[in-house]
C-alpha angles and dihedrals in degrees: 000000000000116000096239091064139260128340086236091063088054091050090050091052092049093050090050089048091052092048096046119111090198137008125214113194122199114191129189136176092293090068092060092039089058087056091055098261092131120160100215142038122041096344090059099037095050096050098040101033092136093047091049092050093049096045109015098222115142108210142041094242092063094040093057093061095045112123099238114203094232138024087237089063097038091057089043088062096036096046089056090047095049092045093049095047102031114028112017126095137343120307112246136200138344092037096060093047092051093047089054089049095056097046110129092007132112102250144155133194123215111183140170090202115113097191093090092228095149098055090042090056091051108266115155101265088214085064096054135084120188101193098181103045139259135278088220091064136078127191134186108278094223087039105228095171138018101247131108127207133219110247106185100105094047093043091054091051090046090057095044096047106036117116133179091010092304139102122222110273094238087064095059106115119235129181109266090217105045106008094237114141115275119245139199116278091236129130106247104126142347093297090076109128115228099196130186095274089053090049093051093047090052088050091054091049093049090050092050091052091051099045091049096052109132093004124121096270126178109214105200117192117192125188098330114159135194099271099087106011092154093070101054117352102051092041091051090048089051096050091049090049094050095045117058088190091060126102117203117209122191119190111179135136106243097348105065105138145124136198120264092243089072100026098117090057099039128096115197119194117187110204151056110339093218094052096049095047092053091052090046092046088063092052104049 
């Protein structure tokens, strides 16, 4: 028997998908991990061998919080990190499979991922809400104002021109208004900037929740762990509990579960997201 569960469970998932009037997708880090965007192991070690040798850390998450001695070194690391996870290469499964599955459907995507894989794959940006930021944006580190700035052109130059684990000093980004160093637009503390684009996306999400109340909605949770359950997992459970017509589906490797209160309307599939979605795609 496959690790993700019985064929019957996949069939039930497919039927719920076909019957749904609307689909809410909640995606966490496991979604991108299934696509190969892992933050440790050979992918990290091969792209950051010099940093690993110098500092001995073993994953991108730890490396991102390291107190680098200079801004030139900080942005040497971060430019590689951004390029690798935001701009480089084609996005693989399971994103393309899911995009095919939602064609012609009323859907919305809520995600804590900051790699922009959904939009890069072709999902409608008006149906996406990136709650935790975007690797492709910078903000003032203070912050002195609520705006963000596209970083692609500068990041590509940083990657191309860095040497000795440092970027040229003239590429270090500073706030155009107050002169403070720029920072990543990632939610880490209360300095996170929620700009006009973030506010608009939040509005689209709230509207979708409102107009789908009482409808046969399929709440599809993909690869959401326990780090930030209040953003996707708990709201999905609440929506399922409040709406007797809702179906909750959790696909997660090693963490597929649901509370007893919605157990009769929950489908939990333990396994690789990409593999399960390919199976489901054939049945919808």
